[in-house]
Amino acid sequence: MLILRHLFLFVHLIGFAMLLGGFLVQYLTGKFQSNLVMRIGLPVAFVAGLILAIPFPSGYQLNYTKLAVKLVIALIIGALMGIGTKQNRTDRPFFGVIGLLILLNAGIAVFW
Ligand code: HEM
């Protein structure tokens, strides 16, 4: 079962890499809109994260306050990406907030 947990963590990290990598490509080339890689990376990280929130193997300890905060931030990231695409927003501050929230969630995962 631990190998399964590691497998989902691996998938979670690939989703995170796609989300942050996709964001950085856009931000550093001056295109302040989410791209396909971000739109795939977020649900991959999200679904794998939800699976990792199941306490397996038995006895595995999880910090549910931390996970709830991460869940809310991930939902806000998704909402902002959706609003940005729907309203065709191309301003740097709006897109930059998405990047900061991605980094915040990674920071919370590592430091909390
Ligand atoms: C944008 C969204 C997210 C990002 C950038 C992100 C980032 C990360 C990173 C970098 C790690 C590895 C850190 C470590 O293992 O110490 C991690 C682990 C983890 N994440 Fe996320 N995460 C996101 C969303 C979520 C969501 C929505 C959940 C579930 C509610 C979640 C649950 C977890 C769990 C449980 C682990 C630790 C796995 C373990 O120790 O067994 N994540 N996350």
PDB file of C-alpha atoms and ligand atoms in Angstrom:
ATOM      1  CA  MET A   1       0.000   0.000   0.000  1.00  0.00           C
ATOM      2  CA  LEU A   2       2.914   2.365   0.680  1.00  0.00           C
ATOM      3  CA  ILE A   3       4.086   1.909  -2.903  1.00  0.00           C
ATOM      4  CA  LEU A   4       0.580   3.017  -3.996  1.00  0.00           C
ATOM      5  CA  ARG A   5       0.902   6.151  -1.820  1.00  0.00           C
ATOM      6  CA  HIS A   6       4.278   6.896  -3.412  1.00  0.00           C
ATOM      7  CA  LEU A   7       2.747   6.378  -6.854  1.00  0.00           C
ATOM      8  CA  PHE A   8       0.015   8.966  -6.167  1.00  0.00           C
ATOM      9  CA  LEU A   9       2.591  11.364  -4.688  1.00  0.00           C
ATOM     10  CA  PHE A  10       4.580  10.919  -7.922  1.00  0.00           C
ATOM     11  CA  VAL A  11       1.477  11.766  -9.984  1.00  0.00           C
ATOM     12  CA  HIS A  12       0.689  14.690  -7.635  1.00  0.00           C
ATOM     13  CA  LEU A  13       4.189  16.086  -8.171  1.00  0.00           C
ATOM     14  CA  ILE A  14       3.930  15.691 -11.960  1.00  0.00           C
ATOM     15  CA  GLY A  15       0.664  17.680 -11.836  1.00  0.00           C
ATOM     16  CA  PHE A  16       2.385  20.320  -9.706  1.00  0.00           C
ATOM     17  CA  ALA A  17       5.341  20.434 -12.134  1.00  0.00           C
ATOM     18  CA  MET A  18       2.954  20.900 -15.082  1.00  0.00           C
ATOM     19  CA  LEU A  19       1.041  23.645 -13.255  1.00  0.00           C
ATOM     20  CA  LEU A  20       4.114  25.616 -12.161  1.00  0.00           C
ATOM     21  CA  GLY A  21       6.067  24.913 -15.362  1.00  0.00           C
ATOM     22  CA  GLY A  22       3.120  25.942 -17.529  1.00  0.00           C
ATOM     23  CA  PHE A  23       2.670  29.083 -15.461  1.00  0.00           C
ATOM     24  CA  LEU A  24       6.367  30.062 -15.695  1.00  0.00           C
ATOM     25  CA  VAL A  25       6.455  29.600 -19.481  1.00  0.00           C
ATOM     26  CA  GLN A  26       3.471  31.938 -19.811  1.00  0.00           C
ATOM     27  CA  TYR A  27       4.675  34.497 -17.258  1.00  0.00           C
ATOM     28  CA  LEU A  28       8.265  34.699 -18.538  1.00  0.00           C
ATOM     29  CA  THR A  29       7.161  35.089 -22.161  1.00  0.00           C
ATOM     30  CA  GLY A  30       4.701  37.849 -21.269  1.00  0.00           C
ATOM     31  CA  LYS A  31       1.552  35.832 -22.020  1.00  0.00           C
ATOM     32  CA  PHE A  32      -0.517  36.349 -18.885  1.00  0.00           C
ATOM     33  CA  GLN A  33      -3.115  33.664 -19.609  1.00  0.00           C
ATOM     34  CA  SER A  34      -3.266  30.042 -18.472  1.00  0.00           C
ATOM     35  CA  ASN A  35      -2.276  27.419 -21.050  1.00  0.00           C
ATOM     36  CA  LEU A  36      -3.167  23.794 -21.765  1.00  0.00           C
ATOM     37  CA  VAL A  37      -0.339  22.417 -19.600  1.00  0.00           C
ATOM     38  CA  MET A  38      -1.689  24.356 -16.588  1.00  0.00           C
ATOM     39  CA  ARG A  39      -5.238  23.236 -17.347  1.00  0.00           C
ATOM     40  CA  ILE A  40      -4.095  19.590 -17.323  1.00  0.00           C
ATOM     41  CA  GLY A  41      -1.672  19.968 -14.386  1.00  0.00           C
ATOM     42  CA  LEU A  42      -4.204  21.421 -11.950  1.00  0.00           C
ATOM     43  CA  PRO A  43      -6.768  18.578 -12.141  1.00  0.00           C
ATOM     44  CA  VAL A  44      -3.953  15.989 -12.091  1.00  0.00           C
ATOM     45  CA  ALA A  45      -2.477  17.530  -8.894  1.00  0.00           C
ATOM     46  CA  PHE A  46      -5.984  18.049  -7.472  1.00  0.00           C
ATOM     47  CA  VAL A  47      -7.288  14.495  -7.949  1.00  0.00           C
ATOM     48  CA  ALA A  48      -3.986  12.901  -6.829  1.00  0.00           C
ATOM     49  CA  GLY A  49      -4.026  15.238  -3.779  1.00  0.00           C
ATOM     50  CA  LEU A  50      -7.553  14.137  -2.843  1.00  0.00           C
ATOM     51  CA  ILE A  51      -6.450  10.482  -3.058  1.00  0.00           C
ATOM     52  CA  LEU A  52      -3.381  11.276  -0.907  1.00  0.00           C
ATOM     53  CA  ALA A  53      -5.779  12.783   1.670  1.00  0.00           C
ATOM     54  CA  ILE A  54      -7.067   9.237   2.333  1.00  0.00           C
ATOM     55  CA  PRO A  55      -5.097   7.907   5.336  1.00  0.00           C
ATOM     56  CA  PHE A  56      -3.595   4.807   3.752  1.00  0.00           C
ATOM     57  CA  PRO A  57      -1.721   2.557   4.552  1.00  0.00           C
ATOM     58  CA  SER A  58      -3.562   2.093   7.873  1.00  0.00           C
ATOM     59  CA  GLY A  59      -2.173   4.203  10.684  1.00  0.00           C
ATOM     60  CA  TYR A  60      -0.801   6.871   8.293  1.00  0.00           C
ATOM     61  CA  GLN A  61      -1.042  10.286  10.008  1.00  0.00           C
ATOM     62  CA  LEU A  62      -2.286  13.296   8.037  1.00  0.00           C
ATOM     63  CA  ASN A  63      -2.675  16.970   8.978  1.00  0.00           C
ATOM     64  CA  TYR A  64      -6.249  17.709   7.890  1.00  0.00           C
ATOM     65  CA  THR A  65      -6.099  21.430   8.735  1.00  0.00           C
ATOM     66  CA  LYS A  66      -3.195  21.751   6.312  1.00  0.00           C
ATOM     67  CA  LEU A  67      -4.992  19.668   3.682  1.00  0.00           C
ATOM     68  CA  ALA A  68      -8.171  21.774   3.998  1.00  0.00           C
ATOM     69  CA  VAL A  69      -6.125  24.958   3.441  1.00  0.00           C
ATOM     70  CA  LYS A  70      -4.437  23.367   0.404  1.00  0.00           C
ATOM     71  CA  LEU A  71      -7.818  22.278  -0.947  1.00  0.00           C
ATOM     72  CA  VAL A  72      -9.266  25.804  -0.664  1.00  0.00           C
ATOM     73  CA  ILE A  73      -6.188  27.351  -2.316  1.00  0.00           C
ATOM     74  CA  ALA A  74      -6.348  24.794  -5.161  1.00  0.00           C
ATOM     75  CA  LEU A  75     -10.038  25.657  -5.683  1.00  0.00           C
ATOM     76  CA  ILE A  76      -9.190  29.383  -5.782  1.00  0.00           C
ATOM     77  CA  ILE A  77      -6.436  28.673  -8.351  1.00  0.00           C
ATOM     78  CA  GLY A  78      -8.983  26.801 -10.489  1.00  0.00           C
ATOM     79  CA  ALA A  79     -11.555  29.586 -10.123  1.00  0.00           C
ATOM     80  CA  LEU A  80      -9.026  32.282 -11.095  1.00  0.00           C
ATOM     81  CA  MET A  81      -7.849  30.247 -14.108  1.00  0.00           C
ATOM     82  CA  GLY A  82     -11.477  29.822 -15.178  1.00  0.00           C
ATOM     83  CA  ILE A  83     -12.320  33.520 -14.703  1.00  0.00           C
ATOM     84  CA  GLY A  84      -9.130  34.559 -16.526  1.00  0.00           C
ATOM     85  CA  THR A  85      -9.976  32.376 -19.521  1.00  0.00           C
ATOM     86  CA  LYS A  86     -13.670  33.285 -19.604  1.00  0.00           C
ATOM     87  CA  GLN A  87     -13.101  37.042 -19.278  1.00  0.00           C
ATOM     88  CA  ASN A  88     -10.042  36.830 -21.541  1.00  0.00           C
ATOM     89  CA  ARG A  89      -7.916  38.627 -18.952  1.00  0.00           C
ATOM     90  CA  THR A  90      -4.313  39.284 -19.934  1.00  0.00           C
ATOM     91  CA  ASP A  91      -3.131  41.547 -17.106  1.00  0.00           C
ATOM     92  CA  ARG A  92       0.034  40.616 -15.246  1.00  0.00           C
ATOM     93  CA  PRO A  93      -1.174  41.175 -11.628  1.00  0.00           C
ATOM     94  CA  PHE A  94      -4.210  38.897 -12.055  1.00  0.00           C
ATOM     95  CA  PHE A  95      -2.127  36.111 -13.625  1.00  0.00           C
ATOM     96  CA  GLY A  96       0.684  36.692 -11.122  1.00  0.00           C
ATOM     97  CA  VAL A  97      -1.666  35.952  -8.212  1.00  0.00           C
ATOM     98  CA  ILE A  98      -2.257  32.482  -9.714  1.00  0.00           C
ATOM     99  CA  GLY A  99       1.516  31.862  -9.670  1.00  0.00           C
ATOM    100  CA  LEU A 100       1.827  33.077  -6.087  1.00  0.00           C
ATOM    101  CA  LEU A 101      -0.989  30.740  -5.008  1.00  0.00           C
ATOM    102  CA  ILE A 102       0.722  27.784  -6.740  1.00  0.00           C
ATOM    103  CA  LEU A 103       3.946  28.577  -4.846  1.00  0.00           C
ATOM    104  CA  LEU A 104       1.991  29.108  -1.627  1.00  0.00           C
ATOM    105  CA  ASN A 105       0.412  25.645  -1.907  1.00  0.00           C
ATOM    106  CA  ALA A 106       3.792  24.016  -2.596  1.00  0.00           C
ATOM    107  CA  GLY A 107       5.281  25.941   0.360  1.00  0.00           C
ATOM    108  CA  ILE A 108       2.448  24.854   2.658  1.00  0.00           C
ATOM    109  CA  ALA A 109       2.957  21.209   1.531  1.00  0.00           C
ATOM    110  CA  VAL A 110       6.653  21.344   2.390  1.00  0.00           C
ATOM    111  CA  PHE A 111       6.952  23.669   5.423  1.00  0.00           C
ATOM    112  CA  TRP A 112       3.696  23.173   7.410  1.00  0.00           C
TER     113      TRP A 112
HETATM  114  C1  HEM B   1      -2.170  23.623  -6.677  1.00  0.00           C
HETATM  115  C2  HEM B   1      -2.401  22.640  -5.879  1.00  0.00           C
HETATM  116  C3  HEM B   1      -1.331  21.853  -5.134  1.00  0.00           C
HETATM  117  C4  HEM B   1       0.037  21.973  -5.115  1.00  0.00           C
HETATM  118  C5  HEM B   1       0.907  22.989  -5.855  1.00  0.00           C
HETATM  119  C6  HEM B   1       0.547  20.933  -4.243  1.00  0.00           C
HETATM  120  C7  HEM B   1       1.904  20.694  -3.984  1.00  0.00           C
HETATM  121  C8  HEM B   1       2.393  19.640  -3.267  1.00  0.00           C
HETATM  122  C9  HEM B   1       3.795  19.297  -3.107  1.00  0.00           C
HETATM  123  C10 HEM B   1       4.952  20.064  -3.732  1.00  0.00           C
HETATM  124  C11 HEM B   1       3.858  18.199  -2.310  1.00  0.00           C
HETATM  125  C12 HEM B   1       5.115  17.419  -1.888  1.00  0.00           C
HETATM  126  C13 HEM B   1       5.588  17.852  -0.535  1.00  0.00           C
HETATM  127  C14 HEM B   1       6.006  16.740   0.367  1.00  0.00           C
HETATM  128  O1  HEM B   1       5.789  15.555   0.053  1.00  0.00           O
HETATM  129  O2  HEM B   1       6.542  17.047   1.426  1.00  0.00           O
HETATM  130  C15 HEM B   1       2.520  17.837  -1.941  1.00  0.00           C
HETATM  131  C16 HEM B   1       2.180  16.789  -1.103  1.00  0.00           C
HETATM  132  C17 HEM B   1       0.889  16.480  -0.715  1.00  0.00           C
HETATM  133  N1  HEM B   1      -0.282  17.083  -1.157  1.00  0.00           N
HETATM  134 FE1  HEM B   1      -0.395  18.642  -2.442  1.00  0.00          FE
HETATM  135  N2  HEM B   1      -0.521  20.231  -3.719  1.00  0.00           N
HETATM  136  C18 HEM B   1      -1.684  20.771  -4.236  1.00  0.00           C
HETATM  137  C19 HEM B   1      -2.973  20.378  -3.959  1.00  0.00           C
HETATM  138  C20 HEM B   1      -3.328  19.419  -3.044  1.00  0.00           C
HETATM  139  C21 HEM B   1      -4.678  19.091  -2.647  1.00  0.00           C
HETATM  140  C22 HEM B   1      -5.944  19.748  -3.207  1.00  0.00           C
HETATM  141  C23 HEM B   1      -4.597  18.103  -1.726  1.00  0.00           C
HETATM  142  C24 HEM B   1      -5.710  17.399  -0.995  1.00  0.00           C
HETATM  143  C25 HEM B   1      -6.644  18.010  -0.362  1.00  0.00           C
HETATM  144  C26 HEM B   1      -3.189  17.786  -1.540  1.00  0.00           C
HETATM  145  C27 HEM B   1      -2.689  16.814  -0.685  1.00  0.00           C
HETATM  146  C28 HEM B   1      -1.353  16.496  -0.518  1.00  0.00           C
HETATM  147  C29 HEM B   1      -0.854  15.465   0.386  1.00  0.00           C
HETATM  148  C30 HEM B   1      -1.712  14.565   1.280  1.00  0.00           C
HETATM  149  C31 HEM B   1       0.550  15.470   0.258  1.00  0.00           C
HETATM  150  C32 HEM B   1       1.589  14.652   1.045  1.00  0.00           C
HETATM  151  C33 HEM B   1       1.655  13.219   0.695  1.00  0.00           C
HETATM  152  C34 HEM B   1       2.217  12.393   1.835  1.00  0.00           C
HETATM  153  O3  HEM B   1       2.964  12.887   2.670  1.00  0.00           O
HETATM  154  O4  HEM B   1       1.852  11.232   1.878  1.00  0.00           O
HETATM  155  N3  HEM B   1      -2.452  18.621  -2.346  1.00  0.00           N
HETATM  156  N4  HEM B   1       1.632  18.720  -2.526  1.00  0.00           N
END
